[in-house]
Amino acid sequence: MSDERFRPRPRDPHAADLDRWPAVRDGLLDLLAECSMIVDRGRSEFDEARSLTYRAAEAVVIYFDDLLGRLPDDRLAVLPADLSLAAVRRTRNILSHDDRRARKEIVWDVVEHRIPAVILAVVG
């Protein structure tokens, strides 16, 4: 097997000219659906030890932070005023590096309310 698959692709010099919003929008809409699926499974399943819905919520928060970093300026302008991008990044870092510090009730609230509200505001 070749090691080619592990080498970074060369950067496209025209990539900055591409409109990335459609792909970011689609990613946000996917996250909105995933938040709904997590919440539909219920809080008791989320709170179980070794919960897969909790792990899914972690992934949602991590990907949400990534997508926020790729928002075009016109979409950044419509983010809710009370959203702290630094807090989103801190939450993402806690979930991806030190999940024992994460409080499940905060993660649940983020997936049930905060992320959907932000996505609806941005996609509008």
PDB file of C-alpha atoms in Angstrom:
ATOM      1  CA  MET A   1       0.000   0.000   0.000  1.00  0.00           C
ATOM      2  CA  SER A   2       1.280   3.428  -0.896  1.00  0.00           C
ATOM      3  CA  ASP A   3       1.842   6.238   1.586  1.00  0.00           C
ATOM      4  CA  GLU A   4       0.343   8.686  -0.920  1.00  0.00           C
ATOM      5  CA  ARG A   5      -2.950   8.802   0.950  1.00  0.00           C
ATOM      6  CA  PHE A   6      -1.226  10.379   3.955  1.00  0.00           C
ATOM      7  CA  ARG A   7       0.407  13.217   2.085  1.00  0.00           C
ATOM      8  CA  PRO A   8      -1.392  16.541   2.100  1.00  0.00           C
ATOM      9  CA  ARG A   9      -2.847  17.626  -1.185  1.00  0.00           C
ATOM     10  CA  PRO A  10      -1.277  20.717  -2.693  1.00  0.00           C
ATOM     11  CA  ARG A  11      -3.256  23.862  -2.000  1.00  0.00           C
ATOM     12  CA  ASP A  12      -5.294  25.212  -4.853  1.00  0.00           C
ATOM     13  CA  PRO A  13      -4.178  28.820  -5.435  1.00  0.00           C
ATOM     14  CA  HIS A  14      -7.733  29.655  -6.527  1.00  0.00           C
ATOM     15  CA  ALA A  15      -9.395  28.079  -3.483  1.00  0.00           C
ATOM     16  CA  ALA A  16      -9.902  31.488  -1.869  1.00  0.00           C
ATOM     17  CA  ASP A  17     -12.094  32.410  -4.835  1.00  0.00           C
ATOM     18  CA  LEU A  18     -14.461  29.499  -4.262  1.00  0.00           C
ATOM     19  CA  ASP A  19     -17.751  30.064  -2.491  1.00  0.00           C
ATOM     20  CA  ARG A  20     -17.561  27.745   0.499  1.00  0.00           C
ATOM     21  CA  TRP A  21     -20.913  28.802   1.936  1.00  0.00           C
ATOM     22  CA  PRO A  22     -22.965  26.009   0.279  1.00  0.00           C
ATOM     23  CA  ALA A  23     -20.759  23.305   1.818  1.00  0.00           C
ATOM     24  CA  VAL A  24     -20.721  25.044   5.220  1.00  0.00           C
ATOM     25  CA  ARG A  25     -24.510  25.525   5.078  1.00  0.00           C
ATOM     26  CA  ASP A  26     -24.997  21.831   4.263  1.00  0.00           C
ATOM     27  CA  GLY A  27     -22.733  20.871   7.158  1.00  0.00           C
ATOM     28  CA  LEU A  28     -24.711  23.087   9.525  1.00  0.00           C
ATOM     29  CA  LEU A  29     -27.998  21.600   8.348  1.00  0.00           C
ATOM     30  CA  ASP A  30     -26.584  18.111   8.904  1.00  0.00           C
ATOM     31  CA  LEU A  31     -25.637  19.133  12.450  1.00  0.00           C
ATOM     32  CA  LEU A  32     -29.141  20.472  13.019  1.00  0.00           C
ATOM     33  CA  ALA A  33     -30.557  17.070  12.036  1.00  0.00           C
ATOM     34  CA  GLU A  34     -28.019  15.301  14.259  1.00  0.00           C
ATOM     35  CA  CYS A  35     -28.961  17.505  17.233  1.00  0.00           C
ATOM     36  CA  SER A  36     -32.579  16.542  16.661  1.00  0.00           C
ATOM     37  CA  MET A  37     -31.713  12.836  16.529  1.00  0.00           C
ATOM     38  CA  ILE A  38     -29.740  13.069  19.771  1.00  0.00           C
ATOM     39  CA  VAL A  39     -32.559  14.888  21.563  1.00  0.00           C
ATOM     40  CA  ASP A  40     -35.160  12.469  20.154  1.00  0.00           C
ATOM     41  CA  ARG A  41     -33.259   9.573  21.770  1.00  0.00           C
ATOM     42  CA  GLY A  42     -33.932  11.204  25.126  1.00  0.00           C
ATOM     43  CA  ARG A  43     -32.083  12.561  28.087  1.00  0.00           C
ATOM     44  CA  SER A  44     -31.993   9.244  29.956  1.00  0.00           C
ATOM     45  CA  GLU A  45     -30.120   7.548  27.104  1.00  0.00           C
ATOM     46  CA  PHE A  46     -27.809  10.559  26.862  1.00  0.00           C
ATOM     47  CA  ASP A  47     -27.009  10.336  30.595  1.00  0.00           C
ATOM     48  CA  GLU A  48     -26.170   6.619  30.594  1.00  0.00           C
ATOM     49  CA  ALA A  49     -22.607   5.489  31.236  1.00  0.00           C
ATOM     50  CA  ARG A  50     -20.743   5.018  27.942  1.00  0.00           C
ATOM     51  CA  SER A  51     -23.613   6.685  26.084  1.00  0.00           C
ATOM     52  CA  LEU A  52     -23.301   6.724  22.319  1.00  0.00           C
ATOM     53  CA  THR A  53     -25.665   9.687  22.092  1.00  0.00           C
ATOM     54  CA  TYR A  54     -23.339  11.612  24.410  1.00  0.00           C
ATOM     55  CA  ARG A  55     -20.406  10.699  22.162  1.00  0.00           C
ATOM     56  CA  ALA A  56     -22.441  11.859  19.168  1.00  0.00           C
ATOM     57  CA  ALA A  57     -23.106  15.159  20.954  1.00  0.00           C
ATOM     58  CA  GLU A  58     -19.365  15.594  21.506  1.00  0.00           C
ATOM     59  CA  ALA A  59     -18.768  15.125  17.790  1.00  0.00           C
ATOM     60  CA  VAL A  60     -21.520  17.639  16.977  1.00  0.00           C
ATOM     61  CA  VAL A  61     -19.909  20.295  19.191  1.00  0.00           C
ATOM     62  CA  ILE A  62     -16.466  19.661  17.710  1.00  0.00           C
ATOM     63  CA  TYR A  63     -17.734  19.885  14.120  1.00  0.00           C
ATOM     64  CA  PHE A  64     -19.872  22.929  14.970  1.00  0.00           C
ATOM     65  CA  ASP A  65     -16.758  24.790  16.112  1.00  0.00           C
ATOM     66  CA  ASP A  66     -15.017  23.824  12.875  1.00  0.00           C
ATOM     67  CA  LEU A  67     -17.904  25.083  10.755  1.00  0.00           C
ATOM     68  CA  LEU A  68     -18.128  28.368  12.665  1.00  0.00           C
ATOM     69  CA  GLY A  69     -14.501  28.947  11.754  1.00  0.00           C
ATOM     70  CA  ARG A  70     -15.407  28.674   8.074  1.00  0.00           C
ATOM     71  CA  LEU A  71     -18.389  31.027   8.059  1.00  0.00           C
ATOM     72  CA  PRO A  72     -18.206  33.856   5.547  1.00  0.00           C
ATOM     73  CA  ASP A  73     -18.228  37.383   6.995  1.00  0.00           C
ATOM     74  CA  ASP A  74     -21.850  38.052   6.042  1.00  0.00           C
ATOM     75  CA  ARG A  75     -22.931  34.986   8.042  1.00  0.00           C
ATOM     76  CA  LEU A  76     -20.703  35.848  10.997  1.00  0.00           C
ATOM     77  CA  ALA A  77     -22.580  39.140  11.187  1.00  0.00           C
ATOM     78  CA  VAL A  78     -25.871  37.337  11.945  1.00  0.00           C
ATOM     79  CA  LEU A  79     -24.556  35.189  14.791  1.00  0.00           C
ATOM     80  CA  PRO A  80     -26.549  35.743  17.987  1.00  0.00           C
ATOM     81  CA  ALA A  81     -25.033  38.566  20.045  1.00  0.00           C
ATOM     82  CA  ASP A  82     -24.812  36.348  23.136  1.00  0.00           C
ATOM     83  CA  LEU A  83     -22.759  33.671  21.358  1.00  0.00           C
ATOM     84  CA  SER A  84     -19.144  33.645  22.449  1.00  0.00           C
ATOM     85  CA  LEU A  85     -16.929  32.019  19.831  1.00  0.00           C
ATOM     86  CA  ALA A  86     -14.269  31.697  22.525  1.00  0.00           C
ATOM     87  CA  ALA A  87     -16.717  29.740  24.718  1.00  0.00           C
ATOM     88  CA  VAL A  88     -17.581  27.461  21.794  1.00  0.00           C
ATOM     89  CA  ARG A  89     -13.851  26.823  21.279  1.00  0.00           C
ATOM     90  CA  ARG A  90     -13.288  26.149  24.995  1.00  0.00           C
ATOM     91  CA  THR A  91     -16.191  23.697  25.068  1.00  0.00           C
ATOM     92  CA  ARG A  92     -14.855  21.986  21.965  1.00  0.00           C
ATOM     93  CA  ASN A  93     -11.400  21.706  23.518  1.00  0.00           C
ATOM     94  CA  ILE A  94     -12.768  20.277  26.760  1.00  0.00           C
ATOM     95  CA  LEU A  95     -14.808  17.688  24.864  1.00  0.00           C
ATOM     96  CA  SER A  96     -12.008  16.683  22.550  1.00  0.00           C
ATOM     97  CA  HIS A  97      -9.145  16.678  25.081  1.00  0.00           C
ATOM     98  CA  ASP A  98     -10.472  16.370  28.617  1.00  0.00           C
ATOM     99  CA  ASP A  99     -13.980  14.990  28.563  1.00  0.00           C
ATOM    100  CA  ARG A 100     -14.022  14.278  32.310  1.00  0.00           C
ATOM    101  CA  ARG A 101     -14.327  18.031  32.916  1.00  0.00           C
ATOM    102  CA  ALA A 102     -17.400  18.269  30.681  1.00  0.00           C
ATOM    103  CA  ARG A 103     -20.730  18.608  32.398  1.00  0.00           C
ATOM    104  CA  LYS A 104     -23.401  16.555  30.693  1.00  0.00           C
ATOM    105  CA  GLU A 105     -26.150  19.057  31.467  1.00  0.00           C
ATOM    106  CA  ILE A 106     -24.225  21.749  29.591  1.00  0.00           C
ATOM    107  CA  VAL A 107     -23.579  19.486  26.615  1.00  0.00           C
ATOM    108  CA  TRP A 108     -27.265  18.523  26.541  1.00  0.00           C
ATOM    109  CA  ASP A 109     -28.352  22.181  26.615  1.00  0.00           C
ATOM    110  CA  VAL A 110     -25.899  23.031  23.842  1.00  0.00           C
ATOM    111  CA  VAL A 111     -27.224  20.241  21.610  1.00  0.00           C
ATOM    112  CA  GLU A 112     -30.871  20.757  22.502  1.00  0.00           C
ATOM    113  CA  HIS A 113     -31.017  24.571  22.356  1.00  0.00           C
ATOM    114  CA  ARG A 114     -27.864  26.547  21.599  1.00  0.00           C
ATOM    115  CA  ILE A 115     -26.507  24.889  18.439  1.00  0.00           C
ATOM    116  CA  PRO A 116     -29.941  24.637  16.756  1.00  0.00           C
ATOM    117  CA  ALA A 117     -30.673  28.309  17.526  1.00  0.00           C
ATOM    118  CA  VAL A 118     -27.340  29.437  16.080  1.00  0.00           C
ATOM    119  CA  ILE A 119     -27.764  27.299  12.974  1.00  0.00           C
ATOM    120  CA  LEU A 120     -31.259  28.635  12.353  1.00  0.00           C
ATOM    121  CA  ALA A 121     -30.001  32.215  12.745  1.00  0.00           C
ATOM    122  CA  VAL A 122     -27.075  31.680  10.378  1.00  0.00           C
ATOM    123  CA  VAL A 123     -28.868  29.636   7.713  1.00  0.00           C
ATOM    124  CA  GLY A 124     -32.036  31.712   8.012  1.00  0.00           C
TER     125      GLY A 124
END
